[in-house]
Amino acid sequence: MKSLRGYIFSRKFMGDFCHQNTQNLVLRDYCERKNYKYLLSFTEYGIIDSYLMFQECIDLIPGVNGIVCYSLFMLPENQVERRNFLNTVLDKGGEIHFALEGLKISTCSELERIECIWLIRQTMENCITTIYDK
Amino acid sequence: MLSITNKNSFLIDEDIDITQQYLKNGFYIAPAADKIALSWIKSSFLKIIKDELNIKTDSNEEQLFDLIHKKVPISELNSFRLSVMKKMNELPDFRKNYFKVAEPYLNILVGNELAMQVRVNLSIQYPNDNSSLLPLHADTWSGDSPFEVVVWIPLVNCYNTKSMFLLPPSENMKLNENFKQMAGSKMEDLYESIENKVDWVKIDYGNILIFNHSLPHGNRINEENETRWSINCRFKSVFTPYWEKPLGSFFEPITLRAASISGMNYKLPELK
């Protein structure tokens, strides 16, 4: 059974916030359903743009098979930084899962799929996103 | 309401006709655009159903769908439905074939740069079963964006109560005007207030229904002798508002175009 290190956030990501215990519940449920061994989560620092704990998680690969993040949108907003992290995970033979979205990256093509979703999400900030008073 | 005519749009006449039908009726029914893709979907379902029920041969495979209530007890219906749907969604070509069945109509009604729901839904409605009803609702009331359409594909012929109903846009406007008066009412009261205004969709296998899910719709007890099988999936233009069904977990882009890819990757040169 593959083992995945949990990774959760203690600050907002892309405008969203989720309590840490809820994030952990989602990770645990994801690993149970997908038959992965869930390793207790590392919690990212609340300092803006901090990815110190994320780097810690990456450093554990290949001792663990990969990382399970609560959401895809916890990754760095900066594209170069984001791709560097993800490429490092792949270069080390690891994989990264996103429990909320049910997505994962274990190959280059999966990385491009995730990157596409990221770019659209960022582009949406410049598109209409609300409808009258909704 | 904004309308589209050949005076204010560059769409060709045929596309304007389809657009006007959709806006007027709240839905559009058309033959499957790709018959091979539709056959692939139905035969994949058939294979999964036969595996689930351990049926080696069946002389009348066509009727297996309509008469499934004779093979699966109602107490097992939901677990059966979930299992079939899970297996279908795991087939790598399922969503691509689903898209092909509706592609040209989606290009006209939604656009050519689309996001598609990640998981396709399955409805199985037994005759005289009140356990799998979908009461009157509009998807926008519970978080779907009004920029979406639903592509609804019947796997059997659907008619009368074996089908679904939809409130036409003109009647929906009247309903919305009086909506406050419904405060404290039950959904059944709401249904009764529009019961004689709704359209019941008559659609045979081989055709698809594209409808506006912001219009109230649902089903009632199936009083026909056959089971309804239908699948549904939402599509929207990629760069339109998402409400509670986000990009990534619920929707995924399927037809991004070159200019958007270039634009999203573009960075202004920096002097410092």
Tab-separated table of C-alpha atoms in Angstrom:
chain	number	residue	atom	x	y	z
A	1	MET	CA	0.000	0.000	0.000
A	2	LYS	CA	1.363	3.430	-0.939
A	3	SER	CA	1.834	5.930	1.859
A	4	LEU	CA	1.003	9.620	1.487
A	5	ARG	CA	2.037	12.420	3.814
A	6	GLY	CA	-0.859	14.758	4.583
A	7	TYR	CA	-0.437	18.473	3.923
A	8	ILE	CA	-2.893	21.091	5.158
A	9	PHE	CA	-3.047	24.881	5.334
A	10	SER	CA	-3.437	27.266	8.239
A	11	ARG	CA	-4.191	30.297	6.081
A	12	LYS	CA	-6.529	31.226	3.262
A	13	PHE	CA	-5.792	29.879	-0.208
A	14	MET	CA	-7.204	31.559	-3.311
A	15	GLY	CA	-9.737	33.285	-1.064
A	16	ASP	CA	-10.933	30.035	0.558
A	17	PHE	CA	-10.539	28.919	4.141
A	18	CYS	CA	-11.158	25.543	5.751
A	19	HIS	CA	-10.666	24.483	9.371
A	20	GLN	CA	-7.692	22.218	9.890
A	21	ASN	CA	-9.705	19.391	11.452
A	22	THR	CA	-12.034	19.445	8.433
A	23	GLN	CA	-9.058	19.369	6.077
A	24	ASN	CA	-7.717	16.326	7.922
A	25	LEU	CA	-11.077	14.565	7.737
A	26	VAL	CA	-11.129	15.057	3.974
A	27	LEU	CA	-7.573	13.695	3.651
A	28	ARG	CA	-8.317	10.670	5.822
A	29	ASP	CA	-11.482	9.898	3.863
A	30	TYR	CA	-9.685	10.271	0.524
A	31	CYS	CA	-6.906	7.876	1.565
A	32	GLU	CA	-9.396	5.332	2.882
A	33	ARG	CA	-11.433	5.395	-0.307
A	34	LYS	CA	-8.412	5.194	-2.579
A	35	ASN	CA	-6.604	2.636	-0.439
A	36	TYR	CA	-3.573	4.713	0.532
A	37	LYS	CA	-1.860	4.777	3.915
A	38	TYR	CA	-2.456	8.224	5.371
A	39	LEU	CA	0.439	9.730	7.290
A	40	LEU	CA	-0.370	12.521	9.727
A	41	SER	CA	-0.455	15.944	8.138
A	42	PHE	CA	2.155	18.637	8.108
A	43	THR	CA	0.551	22.035	8.594
A	44	GLU	CA	1.831	24.906	6.495
A	45	TYR	CA	2.737	28.070	8.382
A	46	GLY	CA	0.303	30.978	8.289
A	47	ILE	CA	3.001	33.332	6.987
A	48	ILE	CA	2.026	34.649	3.550
A	49	ASP	CA	3.677	32.731	0.699
A	50	SER	CA	5.296	30.241	3.082
A	51	TYR	CA	5.847	26.798	1.592
A	52	LEU	CA	8.422	25.672	4.138
A	53	MET	CA	6.366	22.708	5.317
A	54	PHE	CA	5.530	21.785	1.748
A	55	GLN	CA	9.261	21.591	1.048
A	56	GLU	CA	9.602	19.392	4.144
A	57	CYS	CA	6.993	17.046	2.702
A	58	ILE	CA	8.790	16.897	-0.648
A	59	ASP	CA	12.073	16.154	1.086
A	60	LEU	CA	10.504	13.004	2.577
A	61	ILE	CA	10.079	11.503	-0.913
A	62	PRO	CA	10.987	8.728	-1.787
A	63	GLY	CA	10.825	7.611	1.856
A	64	VAL	CA	7.095	8.124	1.436
A	65	ASN	CA	5.358	7.665	-1.908
A	66	GLY	CA	3.941	11.128	-2.069
A	67	ILE	CA	1.870	13.930	-0.608
A	68	VAL	CA	-1.861	14.335	-0.204
A	69	CYS	CA	-2.893	18.011	-0.077
A	70	TYR	CA	-6.324	19.179	0.950
A	71	SER	CA	-6.799	21.250	-2.224
A	72	LEU	CA	-5.132	21.877	-5.526
A	73	PHE	CA	-5.386	25.596	-4.870
A	74	MET	CA	-3.030	25.488	-1.896
A	75	LEU	CA	-0.120	25.321	-4.336
A	76	PRO	CA	1.885	28.524	-4.925
A	77	GLU	CA	0.117	31.092	-7.072
A	78	ASN	CA	3.385	31.915	-8.779
A	79	GLN	CA	3.578	29.631	-11.803
A	80	VAL	CA	7.361	29.186	-11.818
A	81	GLU	CA	7.444	28.346	-8.124
A	82	ARG	CA	4.487	25.997	-8.480
A	83	ARG	CA	5.995	24.110	-11.396
A	84	ASN	CA	9.339	23.848	-9.636
A	85	PHE	CA	7.725	22.150	-6.658
A	86	LEU	CA	5.679	19.797	-8.825
A	87	ASN	CA	8.582	18.899	-11.088
A	88	THR	CA	10.698	18.125	-8.032
A	89	VAL	CA	8.027	15.737	-6.767
A	90	LEU	CA	7.981	13.948	-10.137
A	91	ASP	CA	11.778	13.956	-10.450
A	92	LYS	CA	11.969	12.185	-7.115
A	93	GLY	CA	9.534	9.533	-8.351
A	94	GLY	CA	6.752	10.763	-6.089
A	95	GLU	CA	3.149	11.708	-6.611
A	96	ILE	CA	0.930	14.430	-5.245
A	97	HIS	CA	-2.791	14.096	-4.601
A	98	PHE	CA	-5.480	16.715	-4.071
A	99	ALA	CA	-8.204	15.264	-1.909
A	100	LEU	CA	-10.905	17.879	-2.371
A	101	GLU	CA	-10.746	17.763	-6.150
A	102	GLY	CA	-9.992	14.039	-6.361
A	103	LEU	CA	-7.070	14.754	-8.683
A	104	LYS	CA	-3.463	13.629	-8.665
A	105	ILE	CA	-0.143	14.208	-10.391
A	106	SER	CA	2.090	11.224	-10.986
A	107	THR	CA	3.032	11.897	-14.614
A	108	CYS	CA	3.983	14.895	-16.740
A	109	SER	CA	0.651	14.806	-18.574
A	110	GLU	CA	-1.216	14.924	-15.262
A	111	LEU	CA	0.926	17.896	-14.297
A	112	GLU	CA	-0.148	19.726	-17.451
A	113	ARG	CA	-3.793	18.914	-16.714
A	114	ILE	CA	-3.496	20.463	-13.256
A	115	GLU	CA	-1.587	23.439	-14.604
A	116	CYS	CA	-4.372	24.082	-17.091
A	117	ILE	CA	-6.951	24.188	-14.288
A	118	TRP	CA	-4.704	26.545	-12.343
A	119	LEU	CA	-4.281	28.949	-15.243
A	120	ILE	CA	-8.024	29.099	-15.852
A	121	ARG	CA	-8.709	29.695	-12.165
A	122	GLN	CA	-6.237	32.580	-12.207
A	123	THR	CA	-7.644	33.932	-15.466
A	124	MET	CA	-11.142	33.851	-13.951
A	125	GLU	CA	-10.031	36.675	-11.666
A	126	ASN	CA	-10.161	38.851	-14.797
A	127	CYS	CA	-13.480	37.464	-16.073
A	128	ILE	CA	-17.009	38.006	-14.890
A	129	THR	CA	-17.396	35.860	-11.828
A	130	THR	CA	-20.614	37.138	-10.302
A	131	ILE	CA	-24.118	37.575	-11.591
A	132	TYR	CA	-25.952	40.699	-10.370
A	133	ASP	CA	-26.438	40.310	-6.598
A	134	LYS	CA	-25.403	36.659	-6.261
B	1	MET	CA	-35.021	39.248	-22.173
B	2	LEU	CA	-32.139	39.462	-24.624
B	3	SER	CA	-32.952	37.695	-27.869
B	4	ILE	CA	-30.873	36.612	-30.828
B	5	THR	CA	-31.892	37.348	-34.413
B	6	ASN	CA	-30.087	37.486	-37.720
B	7	LYS	CA	-30.081	41.266	-37.333
B	8	ASN	CA	-28.029	41.348	-34.154
B	9	SER	CA	-25.992	38.184	-34.551
B	10	PHE	CA	-23.546	36.741	-37.054
B	11	LEU	CA	-24.721	33.205	-36.296
B	12	ILE	CA	-25.976	31.344	-39.354
B	13	ASP	CA	-29.747	30.961	-39.686
B	14	GLU	CA	-29.749	27.330	-38.575
B	15	ASP	CA	-27.861	28.207	-35.382
B	16	ILE	CA	-30.171	31.136	-34.707
B	17	ASP	CA	-33.123	28.787	-35.021
B	18	ILE	CA	-31.641	26.383	-32.462
B	19	THR	CA	-30.776	29.290	-30.151
B	20	GLN	CA	-34.272	30.697	-30.349
B	21	GLN	CA	-35.838	27.301	-29.657
B	22	TYR	CA	-33.645	26.866	-26.575
B	23	LEU	CA	-34.427	30.326	-25.237
B	24	LYS	CA	-38.154	29.995	-25.907
B	25	ASN	CA	-38.685	26.444	-24.648
B	26	GLY	CA	-35.823	26.081	-22.184
B	27	PHE	CA	-34.617	22.979	-23.978
B	28	TYR	CA	-33.565	21.598	-27.317
B	29	ILE	CA	-33.960	18.025	-28.542
B	30	ALA	CA	-31.864	16.716	-31.399
B	31	PRO	CA	-30.573	13.451	-32.813
B	32	ALA	CA	-27.282	12.317	-31.289
B	33	ALA	CA	-24.561	14.051	-33.254
B	34	ASP	CA	-22.325	10.983	-33.151
B	35	LYS	CA	-24.285	7.739	-33.338
B	36	ILE	CA	-21.187	5.594	-32.869
B	37	ALA	CA	-20.347	7.410	-29.641
B	38	LEU	CA	-23.906	6.911	-28.383
B	39	SER	CA	-23.799	3.204	-29.248
B	40	TRP	CA	-20.506	2.918	-27.409
B	41	ILE	CA	-22.102	4.444	-24.311
B	42	LYS	CA	-25.122	2.160	-24.393
B	43	SER	CA	-23.150	-1.004	-25.081
B	44	SER	CA	-20.708	-0.108	-22.280
B	45	PHE	CA	-23.637	0.221	-19.907
B	46	LEU	CA	-24.993	-3.083	-21.114
B	47	LYS	CA	-21.714	-4.852	-20.484
B	48	ILE	CA	-21.414	-3.410	-16.979
B	49	ILE	CA	-25.018	-4.295	-16.134
B	50	LYS	CA	-24.530	-7.869	-17.320
B	51	ASP	CA	-21.345	-8.156	-15.267
B	52	GLU	CA	-23.112	-6.747	-12.207
B	53	LEU	CA	-25.979	-9.195	-12.528
B	54	ASN	CA	-23.823	-12.067	-13.694
B	55	ILE	CA	-25.845	-12.465	-16.883
B	56	LYS	CA	-23.938	-14.562	-19.389
B	57	THR	CA	-26.411	-14.317	-22.226
B	58	ASP	CA	-29.631	-12.489	-22.635
B	59	SER	CA	-31.799	-13.062	-25.654
B	60	ASN	CA	-33.356	-9.652	-25.361
B	61	GLU	CA	-30.615	-7.228	-24.437
B	62	GLU	CA	-32.609	-4.245	-25.635
B	63	GLN	CA	-35.259	-4.941	-23.037
B	64	LEU	CA	-32.765	-5.365	-20.218
B	65	PHE	CA	-32.861	-1.620	-19.633
B	66	ASP	CA	-36.632	-1.213	-19.778
B	67	LEU	CA	-37.284	-4.268	-17.627
B	68	ILE	CA	-34.397	-4.038	-15.169
B	69	HIS	CA	-36.940	-3.782	-12.321
B	70	LYS	CA	-37.627	-7.477	-12.871
B	71	LYS	CA	-33.971	-8.333	-12.211
B	72	VAL	CA	-32.856	-5.968	-9.436
B	73	PRO	CA	-34.974	-5.683	-6.265
B	74	ILE	CA	-35.886	-2.161	-5.334
B	75	SER	CA	-33.996	-2.494	-2.054
B	76	GLU	CA	-30.786	-2.930	-4.073
B	77	LEU	CA	-31.531	-0.307	-6.684
B	78	ASN	CA	-29.426	2.523	-5.299
B	79	SER	CA	-26.317	0.432	-4.636
B	80	PHE	CA	-26.730	-1.098	-8.107
B	81	ARG	CA	-27.043	2.365	-9.662
B	82	LEU	CA	-23.993	3.683	-7.818
B	83	SER	CA	-21.916	0.682	-8.784
B	84	VAL	CA	-22.869	0.915	-12.478
B	85	MET	CA	-22.195	4.647	-12.526
B	86	LYS	CA	-18.833	4.297	-10.800
B	87	LYS	CA	-17.721	1.725	-13.354
B	88	MET	CA	-18.925	3.841	-16.256
B	89	ASN	CA	-17.121	6.918	-14.970
B	90	GLU	CA	-13.938	4.882	-14.704
B	91	LEU	CA	-13.966	4.130	-18.436
B	92	PRO	CA	-11.411	6.514	-19.971
B	93	ASP	CA	-13.447	7.180	-23.117
B	94	PHE	CA	-16.808	7.706	-21.473
B	95	ARG	CA	-16.753	11.487	-21.134
B	96	LYS	CA	-15.180	11.966	-24.549
B	97	ASN	CA	-17.944	9.943	-26.178
B	98	TYR	CA	-20.529	11.793	-24.106
B	99	PHE	CA	-19.192	15.058	-25.426
B	100	LYS	CA	-19.171	13.812	-29.027
B	101	VAL	CA	-22.856	12.967	-28.806
B	102	ALA	CA	-23.678	16.628	-28.156
B	103	GLU	CA	-20.697	18.539	-29.537
B	104	PRO	CA	-22.205	20.566	-32.423
B	105	TYR	CA	-25.228	21.597	-30.351
B	106	LEU	CA	-23.002	22.617	-27.441
B	107	ASN	CA	-20.913	24.684	-29.824
B	108	ILE	CA	-24.058	26.556	-30.832
B	109	LEU	CA	-25.727	26.896	-27.431
B	110	VAL	CA	-22.738	27.255	-25.106
B	111	GLY	CA	-19.616	27.955	-27.118
B	112	ASN	CA	-16.612	26.054	-28.343
B	113	GLU	CA	-14.385	26.472	-25.309
B	114	LEU	CA	-16.051	24.250	-22.779
B	115	ALA	CA	-15.798	22.910	-19.266
B	116	MET	CA	-17.480	19.561	-18.597
B	117	GLN	CA	-18.688	18.036	-15.359
B	118	VAL	CA	-16.104	15.567	-14.068
B	119	ARG	CA	-18.550	12.803	-13.148
B	120	VAL	CA	-21.607	11.902	-15.207
B	121	ASN	CA	-24.815	11.101	-13.285
B	122	LEU	CA	-27.145	8.175	-13.837
B	123	SER	CA	-30.883	8.038	-13.113
B	124	ILE	CA	-32.807	4.788	-12.956
B	125	GLN	CA	-36.489	5.200	-12.277
B	126	TYR	CA	-38.543	2.076	-11.685
B	127	PRO	CA	-42.261	1.929	-12.398
B	128	ASN	CA	-44.333	2.950	-9.378
B	129	ASP	CA	-41.249	3.623	-7.257
B	130	ASN	CA	-41.331	6.640	-4.976
B	131	SER	CA	-37.838	6.110	-3.583
B	132	SER	CA	-35.875	7.697	-6.408
B	133	LEU	CA	-37.915	10.794	-7.128
B	134	LEU	CA	-36.336	14.109	-7.903
B	135	PRO	CA	-38.808	16.683	-6.599
B	136	LEU	CA	-39.358	19.986	-8.345
B	137	HIS	CA	-36.160	22.015	-8.246
B	138	ALA	CA	-33.869	24.234	-10.269
B	139	ASP	CA	-30.181	23.392	-10.090
B	140	THR	CA	-29.376	27.079	-9.634
B	141	TRP	CA	-31.310	27.021	-6.339
B	142	SER	CA	-28.594	24.784	-4.917
B	143	GLY	CA	-25.427	26.283	-6.303
B	144	ASP	CA	-25.166	25.535	-10.009
B	145	SER	CA	-24.260	28.441	-12.239
B	146	PRO	CA	-26.965	29.661	-14.633
B	147	PHE	CA	-24.288	29.646	-17.337
B	148	GLU	CA	-24.483	25.847	-17.505
B	149	VAL	CA	-26.581	23.540	-19.655
B	150	VAL	CA	-27.467	19.924	-18.919
B	151	VAL	CA	-27.005	17.328	-21.627
B	152	TRP	CA	-29.536	14.611	-20.781
B	153	ILE	CA	-29.203	11.371	-22.703
B	154	PRO	CA	-31.946	8.745	-22.511
B	155	LEU	CA	-30.836	5.127	-22.820
B	156	VAL	CA	-34.453	4.070	-23.407
B	157	ASN	CA	-37.484	5.724	-24.973
B	158	CYS	CA	-38.896	8.264	-22.494
B	159	TYR	CA	-42.470	9.496	-22.485
B	160	ASN	CA	-45.129	10.682	-20.050
B	161	THR	CA	-44.157	9.971	-16.428
B	162	LYS	CA	-41.256	7.781	-17.563
B	163	SER	CA	-39.599	11.047	-18.537
B	164	MET	CA	-38.928	14.367	-16.783
B	165	PHE	CA	-40.820	17.645	-16.730
B	166	LEU	CA	-39.613	21.188	-17.213
B	167	LEU	CA	-41.300	24.533	-16.625
B	168	PRO	CA	-41.044	26.733	-19.755
B	169	PRO	CA	-39.211	30.080	-19.406
B	170	SER	CA	-42.379	32.181	-19.785
B	171	GLU	CA	-44.052	30.302	-16.921
B	172	ASN	CA	-40.871	30.429	-14.873
B	173	MET	CA	-40.929	34.224	-15.064
B	174	LYS	CA	-44.441	34.215	-13.614
B	175	LEU	CA	-43.383	31.760	-10.911
B	176	ASN	CA	-40.422	33.921	-9.930
B	177	GLU	CA	-42.643	36.987	-9.665
B	178	ASN	CA	-44.852	35.166	-7.167
B	179	PHE	CA	-42.099	33.235	-5.438
B	180	LYS	CA	-42.295	35.148	-2.161
B	181	GLN	CA	-45.860	33.946	-1.706
B	182	MET	CA	-44.544	30.392	-1.611
B	183	ALA	CA	-42.588	31.031	1.605
B	184	GLY	CA	-43.384	28.312	4.116
B	185	SER	CA	-44.904	26.053	1.467
B	186	LYS	CA	-43.817	22.530	0.644
B	187	MET	CA	-42.265	21.663	-2.707
B	188	GLU	CA	-45.350	19.604	-3.411
B	189	ASP	CA	-47.467	22.771	-3.065
B	190	LEU	CA	-45.129	24.490	-5.475
B	191	TYR	CA	-45.445	21.619	-7.930
B	192	GLU	CA	-49.218	21.649	-7.713
B	193	SER	CA	-49.207	25.359	-8.517
B	194	ILE	CA	-47.455	24.705	-11.832
B	195	GLU	CA	-48.564	21.155	-12.566
B	196	ASN	CA	-50.594	22.104	-15.620
B	197	LYS	CA	-47.884	24.449	-16.944
B	198	VAL	CA	-44.949	22.042	-17.182
B	199	ASP	CA	-43.781	20.299	-20.343
B	200	TRP	CA	-43.230	16.553	-20.151
B	201	VAL	CA	-40.312	15.717	-22.410
B	202	LYS	CA	-40.953	13.045	-24.992
B	203	ILE	CA	-37.691	11.727	-26.296
B	204	ASP	CA	-36.614	8.430	-27.823
B	205	TYR	CA	-33.282	6.707	-27.510
B	206	GLY	CA	-31.017	8.056	-30.246
B	207	ASN	CA	-31.825	11.656	-29.361
B	208	ILE	CA	-30.462	13.976	-26.718
B	209	LEU	CA	-32.009	16.708	-24.631
B	210	ILE	CA	-30.125	19.882	-23.774
B	211	PHE	CA	-31.945	21.893	-21.155
B	212	ASN	CA	-31.651	24.971	-19.005
B	213	HIS	CA	-31.327	23.706	-15.430
B	214	SER	CA	-32.232	27.084	-13.971
B	215	LEU	CA	-35.814	26.261	-14.988
B	216	PRO	CA	-37.771	24.229	-12.410
B	217	HIS	CA	-37.799	20.552	-13.357
B	218	GLY	CA	-37.982	17.077	-11.860
B	219	ASN	CA	-39.871	13.827	-12.131
B	220	ARG	CA	-42.909	12.139	-10.615
B	221	ILE	CA	-43.707	8.529	-9.881
B	222	ASN	CA	-43.152	6.601	-13.086
B	223	GLU	CA	-46.607	5.277	-13.914
B	224	GLU	CA	-45.499	3.500	-17.076
B	225	ASN	CA	-44.576	-0.181	-17.208
B	226	GLU	CA	-40.929	0.369	-18.042
B	227	THR	CA	-37.891	1.683	-16.189
B	228	ARG	CA	-36.298	4.955	-17.203
B	229	TRP	CA	-32.535	5.041	-17.722
B	230	SER	CA	-31.000	8.424	-18.372
B	231	ILE	CA	-27.613	10.001	-17.868
B	232	ASN	CA	-26.904	13.671	-17.387
B	233	CYS	CA	-23.901	15.923	-17.421
B	234	ARG	CA	-23.372	19.678	-17.198
B	235	PHE	CA	-21.393	21.805	-19.617
B	236	LYS	CA	-20.478	25.472	-19.511
B	237	SER	CA	-18.247	27.943	-21.214
B	238	VAL	CA	-14.871	27.836	-19.454
B	239	PHE	CA	-14.601	31.546	-18.710
B	240	THR	CA	-18.087	32.133	-17.293
B	241	PRO	CA	-19.006	32.359	-13.601
B	242	TYR	CA	-18.804	29.247	-11.439
B	243	TRP	CA	-21.025	29.194	-8.373
B	244	GLU	CA	-20.774	26.362	-5.859
B	245	LYS	CA	-19.622	23.785	-8.418
B	246	PRO	CA	-15.996	24.762	-8.896
B	247	LEU	CA	-13.432	24.258	-11.567
B	248	GLY	CA	-11.168	21.364	-10.653
B	249	SER	CA	-13.444	19.282	-8.446
B	250	PHE	CA	-16.699	19.552	-10.403
B	251	PHE	CA	-15.788	20.932	-13.824
B	252	GLU	CA	-12.776	20.407	-15.998
B	253	PRO	CA	-11.828	22.193	-19.246
B	254	ILE	CA	-12.174	19.965	-22.293
B	255	THR	CA	-11.787	22.179	-25.372
B	256	LEU	CA	-9.430	25.054	-24.599
B	257	ARG	CA	-8.367	26.962	-27.695
B	258	ALA	CA	-4.957	28.222	-28.729
B	259	ALA	CA	-5.580	31.900	-28.080
B	260	SER	CA	-6.686	31.226	-24.521
B	261	ILE	CA	-3.685	29.012	-23.869
B	262	SER	CA	-1.377	31.696	-25.276
B	263	GLY	CA	-3.159	34.382	-23.290
B	264	MET	CA	-3.008	32.474	-20.030
B	265	ASN	CA	0.695	31.869	-20.480
B	266	TYR	CA	1.456	35.445	-21.522
B	267	LYS	CA	3.754	37.555	-19.361
B	268	LEU	CA	4.581	41.170	-20.145
B	269	PRO	CA	8.332	41.652	-20.473
B	270	GLU	CA	9.926	43.268	-17.424
B	271	LEU	CA	12.507	46.049	-17.449
B	272	LYS	CA	13.632	45.533	-13.863
